[in-house]
Structure formats: C-alpha cells, structure tokens
Amino acid sequence: MYLVFNTEDEATNRADAEGQRIGYAYWISGNGTRRLNSPRQTKKPLVGPAKWALDVSQYQLTDEEKSQTVESVVWPPLDPPID
Amino acid sequence: MHLSLDNALKSRVFPKGLLDKFSGSAVAYSLRKLSNVFTGFGVEARRSGDNTEANVSLPVNADSSITVSSGSSLATTFGGFVTEGGNKDAFIDTWYDQSGNARNATQSNSLYQPKIADSGTVNDDLDFDGTDDTFPIDVGSSPATFSIFFVAEVEAFTGSARIFQFGTGNTSTFTLRSDNGDGTYEVEAFIRTSGTNGRYRWDIPANQTGVFSAIFDYSNFEIDLYLNGSLLTRTDAVVPTGTWTVPTGNFLNISGPGVFLNSSFKELIFYPSDQSANRTAIEDDINSYYAIYS
C-alpha cells in the first residue's frame, strides 16, 4: 500500500513524520534509526516527471491519507538488468 | 625502570589482529575484533518493542558489554538488553568500520536493518531477510583492483539475489550474486561494461557457512572466487568486452539494491588492492577464529 508524492522531499518528510511518531533514536539523540523506510522513485510516465512512492503498509495514516493510498505502483527496471 | 618485551613474547601477550597483519583495507566489518588498534564498538543495535538503541562491544555476543545510546535500559550486557522486559528481537543500524577509516555502515530505516537477535537470543551473525535488508557502504577511493573477504551463509536460493554490488547505474557495475538458474547453488559475478556484459559462475554447496574470497582485476576482467581456501572451478564464463570504468560514488552494498539476499554475514573486509599474495594467510586468520573448515 503506497502513498504517491510529486517530489522526493515530500515523500521523505512523510517518512520522517512517521519515524518521529514512533520515537526512533534519531529523533531523540540525533543518531541511529530514523524512519521505517524510504520512498522510491516510480517509473517515469510518457508525459511528466516520475513520482515518489512510499510504502505505508505499517504507517498510522489519517483518514485523508487512507483515501489516497494505492495498492501498486510501476517501478523502473532493475538496475542493472540481470542476464 | 624500563621494561621491554622481545617480539616473540609481545606476539603472545598481544596477538595481532587480521588488520594489524594485513593493512590497507578500505572498510572492515566484523562481529569479532579485527585490530588491536581499534578501540570502538562492534555494532549499534535497536531492540524491538521500545526501539531503545545500544552500542555493543567486541566481540559481539550475549555477554558483550553495552552502552545505551538512545532510550532507557538498565542492562549491562547485550543478552540482558534483548531480554529486558521480555524477549526481544534486535536489529543492527550501524556496523562499525574497524579499518580506521571511519566508514561505518549505517542503515537508518528500521525495515531494512538486518537482525542479530531473535526473541531474546543473540545470534552470531547478521541475518538479511531477502526482502529489503541492505547495508550501503562507502569504500572511499576508487580501486583499480579489489579484494573482498567475507564470511557468510548464502542460503535460500529463490531465483537470484545480490550478495553485494559495487556501483550502480547502467554501466560499470560489479555484482556478486547467488543464483539457481540451472537448479544448482551458484555464485555468479556479473560485470556490466560499456560493451558486452560478462559473467562467471561457480557452483557452491547448499546453505553452507563459508569463507569467501573474491579478487577482481578490472584491467583484464579477471576474477577468482575461493571458498574455504580452495579455488572454485568456473562452470560458465562469458568474458565481457568494452571498458569497465570504476563507478563513481565508490560504494558497495551488502545485499541489494533492488534484489535482496536472504543470507547471514559475520564479517566483510574490502581491500582496494590485489591481495592474492596474502589471500591464504587472511583466510587462515579468519578460519582460525570461526573454525569453518579444516
């Protein structure tokens, strides 16, 4: 389950907010664990820039966010291609 | 009064670590102490439940002393830390570099951290889950040739997964990965160049903890892979063409990116040089501690 953002900063800020809510070490001591996960860039569409998807399966979401989630996104090809 | 010890006595009283005997590593990670000069911790661990974190002294085991770095704990040992208030899992967010270059491997995303303790039991390795666990590493300067020594159990072959990868991008990567393409356990070196990509394959035993040594010379795309001191025979070879430019960024990933490894690591040492002349002695040092093969 993903939330999709226009920019990496927006997605990272959401990941940071969840890490802060959980109370990871980074938000207490400035070091160590900071987030649950990080956003990944999606495949660039034919028109417009690529977006940033954040897996929020383990996040505490607002009702508004719940209504904005998607079950899947399209990723760019693996880097580098194997075989 | 001036006291002096002859060298033989010194070596018995203060036995040298692997990195004291074979210097020049770019990064060195282990759950044992690799150098007499290094005085830091082995890992920083986060326990499940309350996410308290603690630095763990070397060698890393249940009896290791700890220093709490975030949160609260009355435990004095790693074993006590993971059983305090109930049996906990523990994950590694920092694997400290013992090379002296301060290139600690850090993973600040909790879901990507390898596990070191299960339900209150401290394990003797870092378990990568095969889903998303990875440690990105900065290896510093660009090597023309490199040597990697690692102690790992390469397990759970389902398709393929990267043991480690040097560089990313569409050109010039070096990937060592597990593979079961023809139904047997294999390790494959995949060399992506500006021309035709190359690959070398070797069969390995299933689910065996081993001392692996890989020495790669990109000037002629030569790579040898050793397991437990023995040169493995290639089962397949496609020699690459074109050029392999040392990747920018100088980073190495244990597991991932993109395709993740379900395996466990005890140690990884990266030399930005050809260590062929020292290979046997380095392997002997590793095996003298872990007693993996005879």
Tab-separated table of C-alpha atoms in Angstrom:
chain	number	residue	atom	x	y	z
A	1	MET	CA	0.000	0.000	0.000
A	2	TYR	CA	1.557	3.230	-1.147
A	3	LEU	CA	1.205	6.961	-0.913
A	4	VAL	CA	2.489	8.682	-4.046
A	5	PHE	CA	4.165	12.086	-3.875
A	6	ASN	CA	5.286	14.546	-6.523
A	7	THR	CA	8.725	15.082	-5.005
A	8	GLU	CA	11.248	13.101	-3.007
A	9	ASP	CA	11.264	15.770	-0.313
A	10	GLU	CA	7.524	15.477	0.253
A	11	ALA	CA	7.758	11.700	0.494
A	12	THR	CA	10.780	11.805	2.789
A	13	ASN	CA	9.081	14.313	5.057
A	14	ARG	CA	6.161	11.918	5.447
A	15	ALA	CA	8.555	9.084	6.258
A	16	ASP	CA	10.290	11.306	8.808
A	17	ALA	CA	6.978	12.196	10.421
A	18	GLU	CA	6.201	8.517	10.952
A	19	GLY	CA	9.668	7.874	12.372
A	20	GLN	CA	9.177	10.773	14.743
A	21	ARG	CA	5.755	9.475	15.809
A	22	ILE	CA	7.237	6.064	16.570
A	23	GLY	CA	10.039	7.703	18.560
A	24	TYR	CA	13.090	6.293	16.822
A	25	ALA	CA	16.521	7.139	18.201
A	26	TYR	CA	17.315	9.801	15.609
A	27	TRP	CA	14.505	11.983	16.930
A	28	ILE	CA	15.771	11.615	20.496
A	29	SER	CA	19.562	11.572	20.240
A	30	GLY	CA	20.245	12.710	16.674
A	31	ASN	CA	21.747	9.345	15.676
A	32	GLY	CA	20.593	5.860	14.818
A	33	THR	CA	17.296	4.704	13.396
A	34	ARG	CA	15.308	7.497	11.757
A	35	ARG	CA	12.473	6.034	9.680
A	36	LEU	CA	10.611	2.846	8.936
A	37	ASN	CA	11.559	3.035	5.260
A	38	SER	CA	12.376	5.427	2.450
A	39	PRO	CA	10.478	6.408	-0.705
A	40	ARG	CA	11.388	5.003	-4.099
A	41	GLN	CA	11.128	6.698	-7.444
A	42	THR	CA	8.479	5.298	-9.754
A	43	LYS	CA	8.818	4.666	-13.470
A	44	LYS	CA	8.752	7.870	-15.464
A	45	PRO	CA	5.473	8.144	-17.382
A	46	LEU	CA	5.340	9.111	-21.048
A	47	VAL	CA	4.298	12.595	-20.020
A	48	GLY	CA	5.564	14.403	-16.934
A	49	PRO	CA	8.163	13.534	-14.311
A	50	ALA	CA	8.492	10.381	-12.241
A	51	LYS	CA	6.871	10.413	-8.825
A	52	TRP	CA	7.914	9.048	-5.439
A	53	ALA	CA	6.106	6.167	-3.768
A	54	LEU	CA	6.239	5.402	-0.061
A	55	ASP	CA	5.164	2.005	1.226
A	56	VAL	CA	2.844	2.945	4.098
A	57	SER	CA	1.594	-0.538	4.941
A	58	GLN	CA	2.862	-0.170	8.528
A	59	TYR	CA	2.117	3.550	8.907
A	60	GLN	CA	-0.525	5.200	11.036
A	61	LEU	CA	-2.479	7.087	8.389
A	62	THR	CA	-5.032	9.854	8.597
A	63	ASP	CA	-8.438	9.262	7.044
A	64	GLU	CA	-7.474	11.597	4.200
A	65	GLU	CA	-4.268	9.644	3.565
A	66	LYS	CA	-6.141	6.337	3.661
A	67	SER	CA	-8.342	7.589	0.870
A	68	GLN	CA	-5.260	8.469	-1.199
A	69	THR	CA	-3.396	5.171	-0.971
A	70	VAL	CA	-2.867	2.911	-3.966
A	71	GLU	CA	-2.189	-0.817	-3.894
A	72	SER	CA	0.557	-0.868	-6.504
A	73	VAL	CA	2.887	1.370	-8.470
A	74	VAL	CA	5.053	0.852	-11.541
A	75	TRP	CA	8.779	0.716	-10.808
A	76	PRO	CA	11.617	1.402	-13.227
A	77	PRO	CA	13.529	-1.672	-14.443
A	78	LEU	CA	16.012	-3.203	-12.026
A	79	ASP	CA	19.480	-1.739	-12.151
A	80	PRO	CA	21.428	-3.348	-13.681
A	81	PRO	CA	19.368	-5.863	-15.646
A	82	ILE	CA	20.370	-9.408	-14.799
A	83	ASP	CA	21.152	-11.957	-17.549
B	1	MET	CA	62.764	1.176	35.397
B	2	HIS	CA	62.333	0.454	31.711
B	3	LEU	CA	60.587	-2.739	30.746
B	4	SER	CA	60.880	-4.266	27.309
B	5	LEU	CA	59.407	-7.360	25.757
B	6	ASP	CA	61.003	-9.288	22.944
B	7	ASN	CA	58.892	-9.662	19.821
B	8	ALA	CA	58.054	-13.298	20.447
B	9	LEU	CA	56.693	-12.505	23.872
B	10	LYS	CA	54.827	-9.463	22.555
B	11	SER	CA	53.113	-11.589	19.933
B	12	ARG	CA	51.939	-13.979	22.627
B	13	VAL	CA	50.792	-11.308	25.040
B	14	PHE	CA	49.330	-9.002	22.378
B	15	PRO	CA	48.403	-11.206	19.402
B	16	LYS	CA	47.905	-9.158	16.267
B	17	GLY	CA	44.516	-8.850	14.675
B	18	LEU	CA	43.918	-9.536	10.997
B	19	LEU	CA	44.080	-5.853	10.105
B	20	ASP	CA	47.318	-5.396	12.046
B	21	LYS	CA	48.929	-8.121	9.957
B	22	PHE	CA	47.342	-7.186	6.624
B	23	SER	CA	46.878	-3.441	6.490
B	24	GLY	CA	45.329	-1.295	3.777
B	25	SER	CA	41.687	-2.295	3.986
B	26	ALA	CA	39.180	0.329	2.882
B	27	VAL	CA	36.473	-0.985	5.177
B	28	ALA	CA	36.305	-3.875	7.630
B	29	TYR	CA	33.200	-5.088	9.431
B	30	SER	CA	33.039	-7.981	11.813
B	31	LEU	CA	31.447	-9.294	14.974
B	32	ARG	CA	34.966	-10.078	16.249
B	33	LYS	CA	37.838	-7.720	16.934
B	34	LEU	CA	39.997	-7.347	13.830
B	35	SER	CA	42.634	-4.947	15.105
B	36	ASN	CA	44.447	-4.226	18.343
B	37	VAL	CA	44.450	-0.561	17.399
B	38	PHE	CA	40.669	-0.336	17.054
B	39	THR	CA	39.013	0.557	20.350
B	40	GLY	CA	35.435	1.190	19.227
B	41	PHE	CA	32.238	-0.804	19.426
B	42	GLY	CA	31.235	-3.601	17.083
B	43	VAL	CA	27.651	-2.630	16.298
B	44	GLU	CA	24.822	-0.392	17.367
B	45	ALA	CA	21.658	-2.404	17.938
B	46	ARG	CA	17.990	-1.438	18.152
B	47	ARG	CA	15.700	-3.714	20.090
B	48	SER	CA	12.089	-4.286	19.156
B	49	GLY	CA	9.306	-3.075	21.386
B	50	ASP	CA	10.626	0.236	22.673
B	51	ASN	CA	13.277	0.872	19.955
B	52	THR	CA	15.965	1.560	22.557
B	53	GLU	CA	19.439	1.502	20.981
B	54	ALA	CA	22.783	0.451	22.424
B	55	ASN	CA	26.380	0.181	21.286
B	56	VAL	CA	27.777	-3.305	21.739
B	57	SER	CA	31.429	-4.063	22.469
B	58	LEU	CA	33.563	-6.572	20.575
B	59	PRO	CA	33.317	-9.481	20.198
B	60	VAL	CA	29.569	-9.189	19.767
B	61	ASN	CA	27.708	-11.884	21.696
B	62	ALA	CA	25.268	-12.217	24.583
B	63	ASP	CA	27.996	-11.454	27.139
B	64	SER	CA	29.213	-8.276	25.417
B	65	SER	CA	29.007	-5.088	27.445
B	66	ILE	CA	26.725	-2.369	26.126
B	67	THR	CA	26.385	1.394	26.305
B	68	VAL	CA	22.863	2.699	25.816
B	69	SER	CA	22.864	5.373	23.102
B	70	SER	CA	19.164	6.223	22.970
B	71	GLY	CA	16.224	5.350	25.163
B	72	SER	CA	16.435	3.639	28.503
B	73	SER	CA	17.838	0.323	29.742
B	74	LEU	CA	19.362	-1.000	32.962
B	75	ALA	CA	21.011	-3.922	31.167
B	76	THR	CA	24.800	-4.175	31.161
B	77	THR	CA	25.183	-6.974	28.614
B	78	PHE	CA	23.778	-7.489	25.148
B	79	GLY	CA	21.984	-10.611	26.316
B	80	GLY	CA	20.387	-8.641	29.137
B	81	PHE	CA	19.447	-5.887	26.722
B	82	VAL	CA	17.392	-8.172	24.488
B	83	THR	CA	15.654	-9.933	27.407
B	84	GLU	CA	14.889	-6.874	29.495
B	85	GLY	CA	11.111	-6.632	29.973
B	86	GLY	CA	10.513	-9.695	27.815
B	87	ASN	CA	12.296	-11.412	24.976
B	88	LYS	CA	13.016	-9.016	22.119
B	89	ASP	CA	14.376	-9.081	18.613
B	90	ALA	CA	17.323	-6.823	17.836
B	91	PHE	CA	18.420	-5.220	14.599
B	92	ILE	CA	21.631	-3.500	13.531
B	93	ASP	CA	21.560	0.138	12.497
B	94	THR	CA	25.351	0.619	12.499
B	95	TRP	CA	28.125	-1.860	11.735
B	96	TYR	CA	31.276	-0.074	12.821
B	97	ASP	CA	34.248	0.064	10.486
B	98	GLN	CA	37.385	-1.328	12.126
B	99	SER	CA	39.707	-0.302	9.271
B	100	GLY	CA	40.491	3.044	10.845
B	101	ASN	CA	38.762	4.901	8.009
B	102	ALA	CA	35.574	5.514	9.999
B	103	ARG	CA	33.355	4.313	7.159
B	104	ASN	CA	30.644	2.870	9.357
B	105	ALA	CA	27.865	1.043	7.558
B	106	THR	CA	24.611	2.624	8.654
B	107	GLN	CA	21.016	1.749	7.962
B	108	SER	CA	18.639	4.336	9.408
B	109	ASN	CA	15.495	2.665	8.003
B	110	SER	CA	14.234	0.143	10.543
B	111	LEU	CA	12.619	-2.155	7.967
B	112	TYR	CA	15.924	-2.514	6.098
B	113	GLN	CA	18.073	-3.409	9.114
B	114	PRO	CA	19.471	-6.960	9.384
B	115	LYS	CA	18.540	-8.921	12.503
B	116	ILE	CA	21.004	-10.078	15.148
B	117	ALA	CA	18.699	-11.378	17.901
B	118	ASP	CA	15.552	-13.493	17.797
B	119	SER	CA	13.154	-13.400	20.768
B	120	GLY	CA	15.880	-12.724	23.310
B	121	THR	CA	18.568	-14.954	21.776
B	122	VAL	CA	21.664	-13.229	20.400
B	123	ASN	CA	22.835	-14.808	17.153
B	124	ASP	CA	26.392	-14.983	15.840
B	125	ASP	CA	25.640	-13.269	12.550
B	126	LEU	CA	23.616	-10.541	10.861
B	127	ASP	CA	20.616	-12.021	9.124
B	128	PHE	CA	19.445	-10.301	5.931
B	129	ASP	CA	15.801	-11.135	5.254
B	130	GLY	CA	15.831	-11.315	1.454
B	131	THR	CA	13.071	-8.716	1.212
B	132	ASP	CA	14.614	-5.317	1.761
B	133	ASP	CA	17.552	-5.613	4.184
B	134	THR	CA	20.707	-3.898	2.973
B	135	PHE	CA	23.795	-2.059	4.165
B	136	PRO	CA	25.162	0.650	1.876
B	137	ILE	CA	28.876	1.222	2.345
B	138	ASP	CA	31.236	3.964	1.202
B	139	VAL	CA	34.553	2.298	0.371
B	140	GLY	CA	36.445	5.527	-0.224
B	141	SER	CA	38.878	5.837	-3.098
B	142	SER	CA	38.356	4.255	-6.492
B	143	PRO	CA	40.154	0.930	-6.736
B	144	ALA	CA	41.714	-0.401	-9.918
B	145	THR	CA	41.605	-3.849	-8.404
B	146	PHE	CA	39.844	-5.011	-5.318
B	147	SER	CA	39.711	-7.966	-2.985
B	148	ILE	CA	36.783	-8.912	-0.797
B	149	PHE	CA	36.794	-11.424	2.019
B	150	PHE	CA	33.506	-12.292	3.645
B	151	VAL	CA	32.113	-14.907	5.973
B	152	ALA	CA	28.544	-15.712	5.146
B	153	GLU	CA	25.903	-18.341	4.800
B	154	VAL	CA	24.478	-17.899	1.323
B	155	GLU	CA	21.102	-19.517	1.714
B	156	ALA	CA	17.539	-19.641	0.466
B	157	PHE	CA	18.099	-19.619	-3.247
B	158	THR	CA	14.912	-18.458	-4.849
B	159	GLY	CA	15.874	-17.028	-8.175
B	160	SER	CA	18.798	-14.726	-7.617
B	161	ALA	CA	19.872	-12.129	-5.100
B	162	ARG	CA	22.805	-9.800	-4.790
B	163	ILE	CA	25.412	-10.753	-2.218
B	164	PHE	CA	26.971	-7.404	-2.830
B	165	GLN	CA	27.236	-4.883	-5.603
B	166	PHE	CA	29.942	-2.378	-6.375
B	167	GLY	CA	28.496	0.681	-8.087
B	168	THR	CA	25.089	1.245	-9.658
B	169	GLY	CA	23.909	2.588	-12.967
B	170	ASN	CA	23.711	1.332	-16.475
B	171	THR	CA	27.446	0.903	-16.966
B	172	SER	CA	30.326	-0.402	-14.936
B	173	THR	CA	28.919	-2.364	-12.078
B	174	PHE	CA	30.299	-5.454	-10.420
B	175	THR	CA	27.721	-7.723	-8.859
B	176	LEU	CA	28.304	-10.903	-6.938
B	177	ARG	CA	25.026	-12.716	-6.567
B	178	SER	CA	23.529	-16.023	-5.673
B	179	ASP	CA	21.785	-17.847	-8.437
B	180	ASN	CA	19.952	-21.075	-9.082
B	181	GLY	CA	19.470	-20.635	-12.782
B	182	ASP	CA	20.049	-24.285	-13.615
B	183	GLY	CA	18.736	-25.722	-10.366
B	184	THR	CA	22.080	-25.849	-8.566
B	185	TYR	CA	23.501	-23.491	-5.975
B	186	GLU	CA	25.727	-20.997	-7.685
B	187	VAL	CA	27.521	-17.750	-7.165
B	188	GLU	CA	27.718	-15.510	-10.184
B	189	ALA	CA	29.893	-12.477	-10.839
B	190	PHE	CA	28.104	-10.129	-13.211
B	191	ILE	CA	30.285	-7.454	-14.796
B	192	ARG	CA	28.443	-4.707	-16.597
B	193	THR	CA	30.582	-2.740	-19.035
B	194	SER	CA	30.242	-0.284	-21.905
B	195	GLY	CA	30.237	-3.284	-24.254
B	196	THR	CA	29.030	-6.835	-23.810
B	197	ASN	CA	28.349	-7.723	-20.194
B	198	GLY	CA	30.263	-10.596	-18.693
B	199	ARG	CA	29.549	-13.299	-16.160
B	200	TYR	CA	31.382	-16.025	-14.324
B	201	ARG	CA	29.667	-18.793	-12.412
B	202	TRP	CA	30.729	-21.227	-9.757
B	203	ASP	CA	28.796	-23.999	-8.008
B	204	ILE	CA	28.738	-23.875	-4.212
B	205	PRO	CA	27.307	-26.212	-1.566
B	206	ALA	CA	23.795	-25.503	-0.318
B	207	ASN	CA	23.259	-23.494	2.861
B	208	GLN	CA	26.859	-23.648	3.979
B	209	THR	CA	28.599	-21.015	6.010
B	210	GLY	CA	31.846	-20.323	4.242
B	211	VAL	CA	34.848	-18.064	3.967
B	212	PHE	CA	34.540	-16.486	0.539
B	213	SER	CA	37.366	-14.590	-1.150
B	214	ALA	CA	36.938	-12.716	-4.427
B	215	ILE	CA	39.730	-10.835	-6.148
B	216	PHE	CA	38.731	-8.739	-9.156
B	217	ASP	CA	41.125	-7.065	-11.596
B	218	TYR	CA	39.124	-4.886	-13.943
B	219	SER	CA	42.021	-4.240	-16.312
B	220	ASN	CA	41.560	-7.718	-17.761
B	221	PHE	CA	38.206	-8.665	-16.192
B	222	GLU	CA	39.867	-11.424	-14.261
B	223	ILE	CA	38.133	-12.717	-11.172
B	224	ASP	CA	38.815	-15.696	-8.974
B	225	LEU	CA	36.457	-16.920	-6.299
B	226	TYR	CA	37.660	-19.025	-3.395
B	227	LEU	CA	35.515	-20.877	-0.899
B	228	ASN	CA	37.085	-22.103	2.329
B	229	GLY	CA	40.570	-21.715	0.935
B	230	SER	CA	40.008	-23.545	-2.335
B	231	LEU	CA	39.744	-22.033	-5.786
B	232	LEU	CA	36.320	-22.788	-7.212
B	233	THR	CA	36.126	-24.104	-10.738
B	234	ARG	CA	34.125	-21.964	-13.101
B	235	THR	CA	31.081	-23.644	-14.551
B	236	ASP	CA	30.395	-20.852	-17.004
B	237	ALA	CA	32.248	-17.824	-18.301
B	238	VAL	CA	31.260	-15.003	-20.600
B	239	VAL	CA	34.204	-12.637	-20.809
B	240	PRO	CA	32.980	-9.041	-21.060
B	241	THR	CA	34.054	-6.636	-23.739
B	242	GLY	CA	34.320	-2.881	-23.701
B	243	THR	CA	35.514	-0.892	-20.742
B	244	TRP	CA	34.712	-1.003	-17.049
B	245	THR	CA	35.004	2.425	-15.517
B	246	VAL	CA	35.359	2.496	-11.774
B	247	PRO	CA	31.909	3.521	-10.525
B	248	THR	CA	31.522	6.986	-9.150
B	249	GLY	CA	30.458	7.207	-5.557
B	250	ASN	CA	32.703	4.322	-4.544
B	251	PHE	CA	30.005	2.449	-2.780
B	252	LEU	CA	29.393	-1.156	-2.082
B	253	ASN	CA	26.128	-2.677	-0.943
B	254	ILE	CA	25.862	-5.782	1.177
B	255	SER	CA	22.657	-7.197	-0.316
B	256	GLY	CA	20.599	-5.151	-2.767
B	257	PRO	CA	19.940	-2.723	-4.224
B	258	GLY	CA	16.809	-3.931	-5.944
B	259	VAL	CA	17.378	-7.660	-5.491
B	260	PHE	CA	17.980	-8.635	-1.894
B	261	LEU	CA	19.784	-11.520	-0.269
B	262	ASN	CA	18.351	-13.979	2.219
B	263	SER	CA	21.597	-14.809	3.976
B	264	SER	CA	23.690	-14.076	7.025
B	265	PHE	CA	27.045	-12.328	7.423
B	266	LYS	CA	29.649	-12.470	10.166
B	267	GLU	CA	32.387	-10.434	8.550
B	268	LEU	CA	33.286	-8.466	5.423
B	269	ILE	CA	36.653	-6.899	4.606
B	270	PHE	CA	37.260	-4.884	1.434
B	271	TYR	CA	40.755	-4.111	0.177
B	272	PRO	CA	41.137	-1.639	-2.723
B	273	SER	CA	44.070	-3.741	-3.927
B	274	ASP	CA	45.109	-7.178	-5.098
B	275	GLN	CA	45.543	-9.332	-2.001
B	276	SER	CA	46.438	-12.516	-3.883
B	277	ALA	CA	49.757	-12.779	-2.091
B	278	ASN	CA	48.068	-12.542	1.314
B	279	ARG	CA	44.897	-14.441	0.488
B	280	THR	CA	45.794	-17.729	2.129
B	281	ALA	CA	47.088	-16.069	5.276
B	282	ILE	CA	43.973	-13.873	5.534
B	283	GLU	CA	41.706	-16.889	5.061
B	284	ASP	CA	43.694	-18.790	7.693
B	285	ASP	CA	43.250	-15.941	10.145
B	286	ILE	CA	39.500	-15.875	9.510
B	287	ASN	CA	39.175	-19.631	9.818
B	288	SER	CA	41.297	-19.788	12.960
B	289	TYR	CA	38.558	-17.758	14.643
B	290	TYR	CA	35.426	-19.232	13.090
B	291	ALA	CA	36.687	-22.811	12.593
B	292	ILE	CA	34.577	-23.286	9.480
B	293	TYR	CA	36.768	-25.741	7.593
B	294	SER	CA	39.738	-27.990	8.276
